[in-house]
CSV table of C-alpha atoms and ligand atoms in Angstrom, one decimal:
chain,number,residue,atom,x,y,z
Z,1,MET,CA,-11.7,0.9,-11.5
Z,2,HIS,CA,-14.2,1.9,-14.3
Z,3,THR,CA,-13.3,3.5,-17.5
Z,4,SER,CA,-16.9,4.2,-18.7
Z,5,PRO,CA,-18.3,7.8,-18.6
Z,6,LEU,CA,-18.4,9.5,-15.2
Z,7,PRO,CA,-21.7,9.1,-13.5
Z,8,PRO,CA,-23.5,12.5,-13.0
Z,9,PRO,CA,-23.5,13.8,-9.4
Z,10,HIS,CA,-26.6,13.8,-7.2
Z,11,PRO,CA,-28.4,17.2,-7.2
Z,12,ASP,CA,-27.2,17.9,-3.6
Z,13,ALA,CA,-23.6,17.1,-4.6
Z,14,ALA,CA,-23.9,19.3,-7.7
Z,15,ALA,CA,-25.2,22.2,-5.6
Z,16,HIS,CA,-22.3,21.7,-3.2
Z,17,SER,CA,-19.8,21.7,-6.1
Z,18,GLN,CA,-21.3,25.0,-7.4
Z,19,ARG,CA,-20.8,26.6,-4.0
Z,20,LEU,CA,-17.1,25.6,-4.1
Z,21,THR,CA,-16.9,26.7,-7.8
Z,22,ARG,CA,-18.2,30.1,-6.9
Z,23,ALA,CA,-15.5,30.5,-4.1
Z,24,ILE,CA,-12.7,29.5,-6.5
Z,25,VAL,CA,-14.1,31.8,-9.3
Z,26,GLN,CA,-13.9,34.7,-6.7
Z,27,THR,CA,-10.3,33.8,-5.9
Z,28,ILE,CA,-9.4,33.8,-9.6
Z,29,ASN,CA,-11.1,37.1,-10.2
Z,30,GLU,CA,-9.3,38.6,-7.2
Z,31,ALA,CA,-6.0,37.3,-8.5
Z,32,GLY,CA,-6.7,39.1,-11.8
Z,33,GLY,CA,-8.0,36.2,-13.9
Z,34,ALA,CA,-5.8,33.2,-13.2
Z,35,ILE,CA,-4.3,31.3,-10.3
Z,36,PRO,CA,-1.5,28.7,-10.3
Z,37,PHE,CA,-2.9,25.1,-10.4
Z,38,VAL,CA,-1.3,24.5,-6.9
Z,39,LYS,CA,-3.8,27.1,-5.5
Z,40,PHE,CA,-6.7,25.6,-7.3
Z,41,MET,CA,-5.9,22.1,-6.0
Z,42,GLU,CA,-5.5,23.4,-2.5
Z,43,GLN,CA,-9.0,25.0,-2.6
Z,44,ALA,CA,-10.6,22.1,-4.4
Z,45,LEU,CA,-9.4,19.7,-1.7
Z,46,TYR,CA,-9.1,21.8,1.5
Z,47,ALA,CA,-11.3,25.0,1.3
Z,48,PRO,CA,-12.8,25.1,4.8
Z,49,GLY,CA,-16.2,23.5,4.8
Z,50,LEU,CA,-16.3,23.1,1.0
Z,51,GLY,CA,-13.2,21.3,-0.3
Z,52,TYR,CA,-13.2,17.6,-1.1
Z,53,TYR,CA,-11.5,16.6,2.2
Z,54,SER,CA,-13.1,19.3,4.3
Z,55,ALA,CA,-16.8,18.7,3.5
Z,56,GLY,CA,-18.9,15.9,4.6
Z,57,ILE,CA,-19.1,13.7,1.5
Z,58,ARG,CA,-18.3,10.0,1.5
Z,59,LYS,CA,-14.9,9.5,0.1
Z,60,PHE,CA,-13.5,6.1,1.2
Z,61,GLY,CA,-14.7,2.6,0.7
Z,62,ALA,CA,-17.0,0.8,-1.7
Z,63,ASP,CA,-19.6,3.6,-1.8
Z,64,GLY,CA,-17.1,6.4,-1.9
Z,65,ASP,CA,-14.6,7.4,-4.6
Z,66,PHE,CA,-11.6,5.2,-3.9
Z,67,ILE,CA,-10.4,2.5,-1.5
Z,68,THR,CA,-7.1,2.7,0.4
Z,69,ALA,CA,-5.1,-0.3,1.6
Z,70,PRO,CA,-6.4,-0.2,5.3
Z,71,GLU,CA,-10.0,-0.1,3.8
Z,72,ILE,CA,-9.3,-3.2,1.7
Z,73,SER,CA,-8.2,-5.5,4.5
Z,74,PRO,CA,-7.4,-5.4,8.2
Z,75,LEU,CA,-4.3,-7.5,7.3
Z,76,PHE,CA,-2.6,-4.3,6.1
Z,77,SER,CA,-2.9,-2.6,9.6
Z,78,GLN,CA,-2.0,-5.9,11.3
Z,79,CYS,CA,1.3,-6.1,9.3
Z,80,LEU,CA,1.9,-2.4,10.2
Z,81,ALA,CA,1.4,-3.3,13.9
Z,82,ARG,CA,4.2,-5.8,13.7
Z,83,GLN,CA,6.5,-3.2,12.3
Z,84,CYS,CA,5.4,-0.8,15.0
Z,85,GLN,CA,5.9,-3.5,17.7
Z,86,GLN,CA,9.5,-3.6,16.9
Z,87,ILE,CA,9.8,0.1,17.8
Z,88,LEU,CA,7.3,0.6,20.6
Z,89,THR,CA,9.3,0.1,23.8
Z,90,ASP,CA,8.9,1.4,27.3
Z,91,ASP,CA,10.6,4.7,26.3
Z,92,ASN,CA,9.1,4.9,22.8
Z,93,ARG,CA,5.4,4.8,23.2
Z,94,ILE,CA,3.6,7.4,21.1
Z,95,ILE,CA,2.1,7.0,17.7
Z,96,LEU,CA,1.1,10.0,15.6
Z,97,GLU,CA,-0.9,9.4,12.5
Z,98,PHE,CA,-1.3,12.1,9.8
Z,99,GLY,CA,-4.5,12.2,7.7
Z,100,ALA,CA,-6.3,9.2,9.2
Z,101,GLY,CA,-9.1,9.1,6.7
Z,102,SER,CA,-12.0,7.1,8.0
Z,103,GLY,CA,-10.0,6.0,11.1
Z,104,ILE,CA,-10.0,2.4,10.1
Z,105,MET,CA,-6.2,2.0,10.1
Z,106,ALA,CA,-6.0,3.5,13.6
Z,107,ALA,CA,-8.7,1.2,14.9
Z,108,GLU,CA,-7.2,-2.0,13.4
Z,109,LEU,CA,-3.7,-1.0,14.4
Z,110,LEU,CA,-4.7,-0.4,18.0
Z,111,LYS,CA,-6.7,-3.7,18.1
Z,112,GLU,CA,-3.6,-5.6,16.9
Z,113,LEU,CA,-1.2,-3.8,19.2
Z,114,GLU,CA,-3.5,-4.6,22.1
Z,115,ARG,CA,-3.4,-8.3,21.1
Z,116,LEU,CA,0.4,-8.1,20.9
Z,117,ASP,CA,0.4,-6.5,24.3
Z,118,CYS,CA,2.2,-3.5,22.9
Z,119,LEU,CA,-0.2,-0.6,23.1
Z,120,PRO,CA,1.1,2.9,22.7
Z,121,SER,CA,0.5,5.2,25.7
Z,122,GLN,CA,-1.0,7.7,23.3
Z,123,TYR,CA,-2.3,7.6,19.7
Z,124,LEU,CA,-2.4,11.1,18.3
Z,125,ILE,CA,-4.2,12.0,15.1
Z,126,LEU,CA,-3.4,15.1,13.1
Z,127,GLU,CA,-6.2,15.5,10.6
Z,128,ILE,CA,-6.9,18.8,8.7
Z,129,SER,CA,-10.5,17.9,7.9
Z,130,ALA,CA,-13.0,18.5,10.7
Z,131,ASP,CA,-15.5,16.3,9.0
Z,132,LEU,CA,-13.0,13.4,8.9
Z,133,GLN,CA,-12.0,13.9,12.5
Z,134,GLN,CA,-15.7,13.3,13.4
Z,135,ARG,CA,-15.8,10.2,11.2
Z,136,GLN,CA,-12.5,8.9,12.8
Z,137,ARG,CA,-14.0,9.3,16.3
Z,138,GLU,CA,-17.1,7.3,15.3
Z,139,THR,CA,-15.0,4.5,13.8
Z,140,LEU,CA,-12.8,4.3,16.9
Z,141,GLN,CA,-15.8,4.5,19.2
Z,142,ALA,CA,-17.5,1.6,17.4
Z,143,GLN,CA,-14.4,-0.6,17.0
Z,144,VAL,CA,-12.2,0.0,20.0
Z,145,PRO,CA,-14.2,1.9,22.7
Z,146,GLN,CA,-11.9,0.5,25.4
Z,147,LEU,CA,-8.9,2.3,23.8
Z,148,LEU,CA,-10.6,5.6,22.9
Z,149,GLU,CA,-9.1,7.4,25.9
Z,150,ARG,CA,-5.6,6.9,24.4
Z,151,VAL,CA,-6.6,8.6,21.2
Z,152,GLN,CA,-6.3,12.4,20.9
Z,153,TRP,CA,-6.9,14.7,18.0
Z,154,LEU,CA,-4.4,17.5,17.5
Z,155,GLU,CA,-5.1,20.8,15.8
Z,156,HIS,CA,-1.3,21.4,15.3
Z,157,LEU,CA,1.9,19.5,15.5
Z,158,PRO,CA,2.8,18.6,19.1
Z,159,SER,CA,4.9,21.3,20.8
Z,160,GLU,CA,7.2,18.7,22.4
Z,161,PRO,CA,9.2,16.2,20.3
Z,162,LEU,CA,8.0,12.7,20.8
Z,163,ASP,CA,9.6,9.3,21.0
Z,164,GLY,CA,7.7,6.8,18.9
Z,165,ILE,CA,6.2,6.5,15.5
Z,166,ILE,CA,4.8,8.8,12.9
Z,167,LEU,CA,2.5,7.3,10.2
Z,168,ALA,CA,1.1,8.7,7.0
Z,169,ASN,CA,-0.7,6.4,4.6
Z,170,GLU,CA,-1.7,8.1,1.3
Z,171,VAL,CA,-1.2,11.6,2.7
Z,172,LEU,CA,1.7,12.9,0.6
Z,173,ASP,CA,-0.2,12.2,-2.6
Z,174,ALA,CA,-3.0,14.5,-1.4
Z,175,MET,CA,-0.7,17.5,-1.1
Z,176,PRO,CA,-1.2,20.3,-3.7
Z,177,VAL,CA,1.4,20.3,-6.4
Z,178,GLN,CA,2.7,22.7,-9.0
Z,179,ARG,CA,2.2,21.6,-12.6
Z,180,PHE,CA,4.8,22.6,-15.3
Z,181,ARG,CA,5.7,22.2,-18.9
Z,182,LEU,CA,9.3,22.2,-20.2
Z,183,ASP,CA,9.4,24.5,-23.2
Z,184,GLU,CA,12.1,25.0,-25.8
Z,185,GLN,CA,13.0,28.1,-24.0
Z,186,GLY,CA,12.1,28.4,-20.4
Z,187,VAL,CA,9.4,26.8,-18.2
Z,188,SER,CA,5.7,27.2,-18.3
Z,189,GLU,CA,3.4,26.7,-15.3
Z,190,PHE,CA,-0.2,25.6,-15.5
Z,191,TYR,CA,-2.6,28.2,-14.2
Z,192,VAL,CA,-6.4,27.9,-13.9
Z,193,GLY,CA,-8.4,30.7,-15.5
Z,194,LEU,CA,-12.1,31.1,-16.5
Z,195,GLY,CA,-13.7,30.0,-19.7
Z,196,ASP,CA,-17.3,29.7,-20.8
Z,197,SER,CA,-18.0,25.9,-20.7
Z,198,LYS,CA,-21.3,24.9,-19.2
Z,199,GLU,CA,-19.8,22.0,-17.3
Z,200,THR,CA,-17.1,23.9,-15.5
Z,201,PRO,CA,-16.0,27.5,-15.8
Z,202,PHE,CA,-12.4,26.5,-15.3
Z,203,VAL,CA,-9.8,26.3,-18.1
Z,204,TRP,CA,-6.1,25.7,-18.2
Z,205,GLN,CA,-3.8,28.6,-19.0
Z,206,LEU,CA,-0.1,28.0,-19.6
Z,207,LEU,CA,2.0,31.0,-18.6
Z,208,PRO,CA,5.8,31.4,-18.2
Z,209,THR,CA,6.4,30.6,-14.6
Z,210,ARG,CA,7.1,33.5,-12.2
Z,211,ASP,CA,8.3,31.0,-9.6
Z,212,GLU,CA,12.0,30.9,-9.5
Z,213,ALA,CA,12.2,27.7,-7.5
Z,214,LEU,CA,10.0,25.9,-10.1
Z,215,ARG,CA,11.9,27.3,-13.0
Z,216,SER,CA,15.3,26.2,-11.6
Z,217,ALA,CA,14.0,22.8,-10.6
Z,218,VAL,CA,12.6,22.1,-14.0
Z,219,GLU,CA,15.7,23.5,-15.8
Z,220,SER,CA,17.8,21.1,-13.8
Z,221,LEU,CA,15.8,18.3,-15.4
Z,222,ARG,CA,16.2,19.6,-19.0
Z,223,PRO,CA,19.1,17.2,-19.8
Z,224,ILE,CA,16.8,14.2,-19.2
Z,225,LEU,CA,13.4,15.4,-20.4
Z,226,PRO,CA,12.0,16.1,-23.9
Z,227,VAL,CA,10.7,19.5,-24.7
Z,228,GLY,CA,6.9,19.6,-24.1
Z,229,TYR,CA,7.2,17.4,-21.1
Z,230,VAL,CA,4.5,17.9,-18.5
Z,231,SER,CA,4.7,16.9,-14.8
Z,232,GLU,CA,4.3,18.1,-11.2
Z,233,ILE,CA,6.5,19.1,-8.3
Z,234,ASN,CA,5.4,19.1,-4.7
Z,235,PHE,CA,7.2,22.1,-3.2
Z,236,ALA,CA,5.4,21.8,0.1
Z,237,LEU,CA,7.1,18.4,0.8
Z,238,PRO,CA,10.5,19.6,2.2
Z,239,ALA,CA,8.8,21.9,4.7
Z,240,TRP,CA,6.4,19.1,5.7
Z,241,ILE,CA,9.3,16.6,6.2
Z,242,GLN,CA,11.2,19.3,8.1
Z,243,SER,CA,8.3,19.9,10.5
Z,244,VAL,CA,7.8,16.1,11.0
Z,245,ALA,CA,11.6,15.7,11.7
Z,246,GLU,CA,11.4,18.5,14.3
Z,247,ILE,CA,8.8,16.6,16.3
Z,248,LEU,CA,10.6,13.2,16.3
Z,249,ALA,CA,13.1,12.9,19.1
Z,250,SER,CA,13.6,9.2,18.5
Z,251,GLY,CA,11.8,6.6,16.5
Z,252,MET,CA,10.5,6.2,13.0
Z,253,VAL,CA,8.4,8.0,10.4
Z,254,LEU,CA,6.7,5.5,8.1
Z,255,LEU,CA,5.4,6.9,4.8
Z,256,ILE,CA,3.2,4.7,2.5
Z,257,ASP,CA,2.1,6.1,-0.8
Z,258,TYR,CA,2.1,5.5,-4.5
Z,259,GLY,CA,5.1,6.8,-6.4
Z,260,PHE,CA,8.6,6.2,-7.7
Z,261,PRO,CA,12.2,7.3,-7.4
Z,262,SER,CA,13.0,10.5,-9.3
Z,263,ARG,CA,14.4,8.7,-12.3
Z,264,GLU,CA,11.1,6.8,-12.8
Z,265,TYR,CA,9.0,9.8,-11.8
Z,266,PHE,CA,10.5,12.0,-14.5
Z,267,HIS,CA,10.8,9.2,-17.0
Z,268,PRO,CA,10.7,10.6,-20.6
Z,269,GLN,CA,7.7,8.4,-21.4
Z,270,ARG,CA,5.7,9.7,-18.4
Z,271,ASP,CA,5.3,12.9,-20.4
Z,272,GLN,CA,1.9,13.9,-19.1
Z,273,GLY,CA,2.8,13.7,-15.4
Z,274,THR,CA,1.0,11.8,-12.7
Z,275,LEU,CA,-2.1,13.8,-11.8
Z,276,MET,CA,-5.0,11.5,-11.2
Z,277,CYS,CA,-8.6,12.1,-10.1
Z,278,HIS,CA,-10.9,9.6,-8.4
Z,279,TYR,CA,-14.6,9.9,-8.6
Z,280,ARG,CA,-16.9,7.0,-7.6
Z,281,HIS,CA,-14.3,4.5,-8.5
Z,282,HIS,CA,-13.5,6.0,-11.9
Z,283,ALA,CA,-9.9,7.2,-12.4
Z,284,HIS,CA,-9.3,10.0,-14.8
Z,285,SER,CA,-6.9,12.9,-15.3
Z,286,GLU,CA,-9.2,16.0,-15.5
Z,287,PRO,CA,-8.9,17.9,-12.2
Z,288,LEU,CA,-10.9,21.0,-13.4
Z,289,ILE,CA,-14.3,19.2,-13.4
Z,290,LEU,CA,-16.5,17.9,-10.5
Z,291,VAL,CA,-14.9,20.5,-8.3
Z,292,GLY,CA,-15.0,19.4,-4.6
Z,293,LEU,CA,-16.6,16.0,-5.6
Z,294,GLN,CA,-13.5,14.2,-6.7
Z,295,ASP,CA,-10.1,13.4,-5.2
Z,296,ILE,CA,-7.1,15.0,-6.9
Z,297,THR,CA,-3.7,13.3,-6.4
Z,298,ALA,CA,-0.2,13.3,-7.7
Z,299,HIS,CA,2.3,10.4,-7.3
Z,300,VAL,CA,5.1,10.9,-4.8
Z,301,ASN,CA,8.7,11.4,-5.8
Z,302,PHE,CA,10.4,9.3,-3.2
Z,303,THR,CA,13.9,10.5,-4.1
Z,304,ALA,CA,12.7,14.0,-3.2
Z,305,VAL,CA,11.3,12.6,0.1
Z,306,ALA,CA,14.7,11.0,0.9
Z,307,GLU,CA,16.6,14.2,0.1
Z,308,ALA,CA,14.2,16.3,2.2
Z,309,ALA,CA,14.6,13.8,5.1
Z,310,HIS,CA,18.3,13.8,4.8
Z,311,ALA,CA,18.4,17.7,4.9
Z,312,ALA,CA,16.1,17.5,8.0
Z,313,GLY,CA,18.5,15.3,9.8
Z,314,LEU,CA,16.6,12.0,9.5
Z,315,HIS,CA,18.1,8.8,8.4
Z,316,VAL,CA,16.5,7.0,5.4
Z,317,SER,CA,16.4,3.5,7.0
Z,318,GLY,CA,14.4,1.6,4.4
Z,319,TYR,CA,12.6,1.8,1.1
Z,320,THR,CA,10.7,-1.0,-0.5
Z,321,ASP,CA,7.4,-1.7,-2.3
Z,322,GLN,CA,4.2,-2.5,-0.4
Z,323,ALA,CA,4.2,-6.1,-1.4
Z,324,HIS,CA,7.7,-6.8,0.1
Z,325,PHE,CA,6.9,-4.7,3.1
Z,326,LEU,CA,3.8,-6.7,3.9
Z,327,LEU,CA,5.3,-10.0,3.2
Z,328,ALA,CA,8.3,-9.2,5.5
Z,329,SER,CA,6.0,-7.9,8.2
Z,330,GLY,CA,4.1,-11.2,8.7
Z,331,LEU,CA,1.4,-11.3,6.0
Z,332,PRO,CA,1.9,-15.0,5.2
Z,333,GLU,CA,1.7,-16.0,8.8
Z,334,LEU,CA,-1.3,-13.8,9.5
Z,335,LEU,CA,-3.1,-15.2,6.5
Z,336,SER,CA,-2.3,-18.9,7.3
Z,337,ALA,CA,-3.7,-18.3,10.8
Z,338,LEU,CA,-7.0,-17.5,9.1
Z,339,GLU,CA,-7.1,-20.7,7.0
Z,340,SER,CA,-9.9,-22.3,9.0
Z,341,SER,CA,-12.0,-19.1,9.3
Z,342,GLN,CA,-15.2,-18.8,7.4
Z,343,ASN,CA,-14.2,-15.8,5.3
Z,344,TYR,CA,-10.7,-17.1,4.5
Z,345,LEU,CA,-11.2,-16.9,0.7
Z,346,GLN,CA,-12.3,-13.3,0.9
Z,347,GLN,CA,-9.4,-12.4,3.1
Z,348,ALA,CA,-6.9,-14.1,0.8
Z,349,GLN,CA,-8.4,-12.3,-2.1
Z,350,GLN,CA,-8.0,-9.0,-0.3
Z,351,ALA,CA,-4.4,-9.8,0.6
Z,352,LYS,CA,-3.8,-10.4,-3.1
Z,353,THR,CA,-5.1,-6.9,-3.9
Z,354,LEU,CA,-2.5,-5.5,-1.4
Z,355,ILE,CA,0.5,-7.4,-2.9
Z,356,LEU,CA,-0.1,-8.3,-6.5
Z,357,PRO,CA,2.2,-6.2,-8.8
Z,358,SER,CA,-0.8,-5.5,-11.1
Z,359,GLU,CA,-2.8,-4.1,-8.1
Z,360,MET,CA,-1.2,-2.2,-5.2
Z,361,GLY,CA,1.9,-4.3,-4.6
Z,362,GLU,CA,4.4,-2.6,-6.8
Z,363,LEU,CA,3.2,1.0,-7.3
Z,364,PHE,CA,2.8,1.6,-3.6
Z,365,LYS,CA,6.0,2.2,-1.7
Z,366,VAL,CA,7.0,2.2,1.9
Z,367,MET,CA,9.7,4.5,3.3
Z,368,ALA,CA,11.1,4.5,6.8
Z,369,LEU,CA,12.9,7.6,8.2
Z,370,THR,CA,14.4,7.3,11.6
Z,371,ARG,CA,16.2,9.2,14.3
Z,372,ASN,CA,18.2,7.6,17.1
Z,373,LEU,CA,17.1,4.2,16.2
Z,374,GLU,CA,19.6,1.4,15.7
Z,375,LEU,CA,17.5,-1.4,14.3
Z,376,SER,CA,17.2,-3.5,11.2
Z,377,LEU,CA,13.6,-2.8,10.4
Z,378,LEU,CA,11.3,-5.9,10.0
Z,379,GLY,CA,9.5,-4.7,6.9
Z,380,PHE,CA,12.5,-3.8,4.8
Z,381,ALA,CA,14.2,-7.2,4.3
Z,382,LYS,CA,14.2,-6.3,0.6
Z,383,ASP,CA,15.7,-2.9,0.8
Z,384,GLU,CA,15.6,-0.8,-2.4
Z,385,ARG,CA,17.3,2.4,-1.2
Z,386,ALA,CA,19.9,2.0,-3.9
Z,387,ARG,CA,17.2,2.8,-6.5
Z,388,LEU,CA,16.4,6.3,-5.0
B,401,LIG,C1,-6.2,9.9,0.5
B,401,LIG,S1,-6.6,10.2,2.2
B,401,LIG,C2,-5.9,8.9,3.0
B,401,LIG,C3,-6.6,8.5,4.3
B,401,LIG,C4,-6.1,7.4,5.1
B,401,LIG,N1,-4.7,7.6,5.6
B,401,LIG,C5,-6.2,6.1,4.4
B,401,LIG,O1,-5.2,5.5,4.1
B,401,LIG,O2,-7.3,5.6,4.2
B,401,LIG,C6,-5.7,11.6,2.6
B,401,LIG,C7,-5.8,12.1,4.0
B,401,LIG,O3,-4.8,13.0,4.4
B,401,LIG,C8,-5.4,14.2,5.0
B,401,LIG,N2,-4.4,15.3,4.8
B,401,LIG,C9,-3.9,15.8,3.7
B,401,LIG,N3,-3.0,16.7,3.9
B,401,LIG,C10,-2.7,16.7,5.3
B,401,LIG,C11,-1.8,17.3,6.2
B,401,LIG,N4,-1.0,18.2,5.7
B,401,LIG,N5,-1.9,17.0,7.5
B,401,LIG,C12,-2.8,16.1,7.9
B,401,LIG,N6,-3.7,15.5,7.2
B,401,LIG,C13,-3.6,15.7,5.9
B,401,LIG,C14,-6.7,14.3,4.3
B,401,LIG,O4,-7.6,15.1,5.0
B,401,LIG,C15,-7.1,12.8,4.3
B,401,LIG,O5,-7.6,12.3,5.6
């Protein structure tokens, strides 16, 4: 990841960004001059046809803005396949993936499950970006044409609960969040208003929050946080977990994302929160620029995920970091089977990126939520639920 100045966008990209900017300016004007940041983030990422995830710009991989684990190495999806194999039985045969990105994880996972003779009867993908749906179809057509008939794209959650596996890799971090500051008296919320900068018309405005849920959640953190503390809360998360719980009759939800338990998330030293933007492999923390051209993310509070899961009737069956999950799911064996292959060194290097604590190994966490499943899950030999 570079720390040098951000490269200027291509003229076409800049024109695209201006179209989205105009749409958000209109929303702000209609709202009387400012909108909560959560609304800005939602439009910046998901405005139909214009948002970062909704429009056709290249996001993933070496020539995009960031690289996710399945893009780094097929070993990631191969390990995931081993965890899935443990659960895919004759009665438990459906996989549903949320936010499938470029489609590479679905393709590699299906390839490996075919090799393990353990294919799901259906592989469902729920992707809110029409552009990415198209890209996923192309990836699967190119990589696993023989399995394409098992893959189905959904517009909504399935109407019938399913028996099987629900997967979401780096989906929760892409959900819009509310940003707050703890004040001496009360709680302020970050709004986005209009200024007169040439680069972006958007400016931060700190206003006393009118959102009772935000106020009370932040007030409950007052005993552990210093005044002036800035962070985020994802209030859409409990509803998302609830809707996922409702469609799982039996099986496992596997969530992979970067984040921490609540105590680390709201650590007094993390006093500027966790908002991060990714633009052509530069990471920075200014979401109001490059509108529609950069990813905006917030880390995941896994304690909040566990609480929401519990409230929704799911069992939190495992929580660990990505390194331990992959190591327990067969990474060493998969890698040693490649020792004589031509690109072994490259694959070993990629595996290191997935598991080294200084890379993705420690910051990324894996959480398993289950229903009606009595199994000791393969990937969670080192179980860290006690830290939640
Ligand atoms: C950071 S990307 C991760 C893509 C992919 N899972 C990967 O690991 O490469 C986030 C993905 O989640 C999708 N997404 C975000 N919110 C979603 C939701 N509520 N339902 C389904 N997909 C969602 C985005 O469109 C995008 O495909």
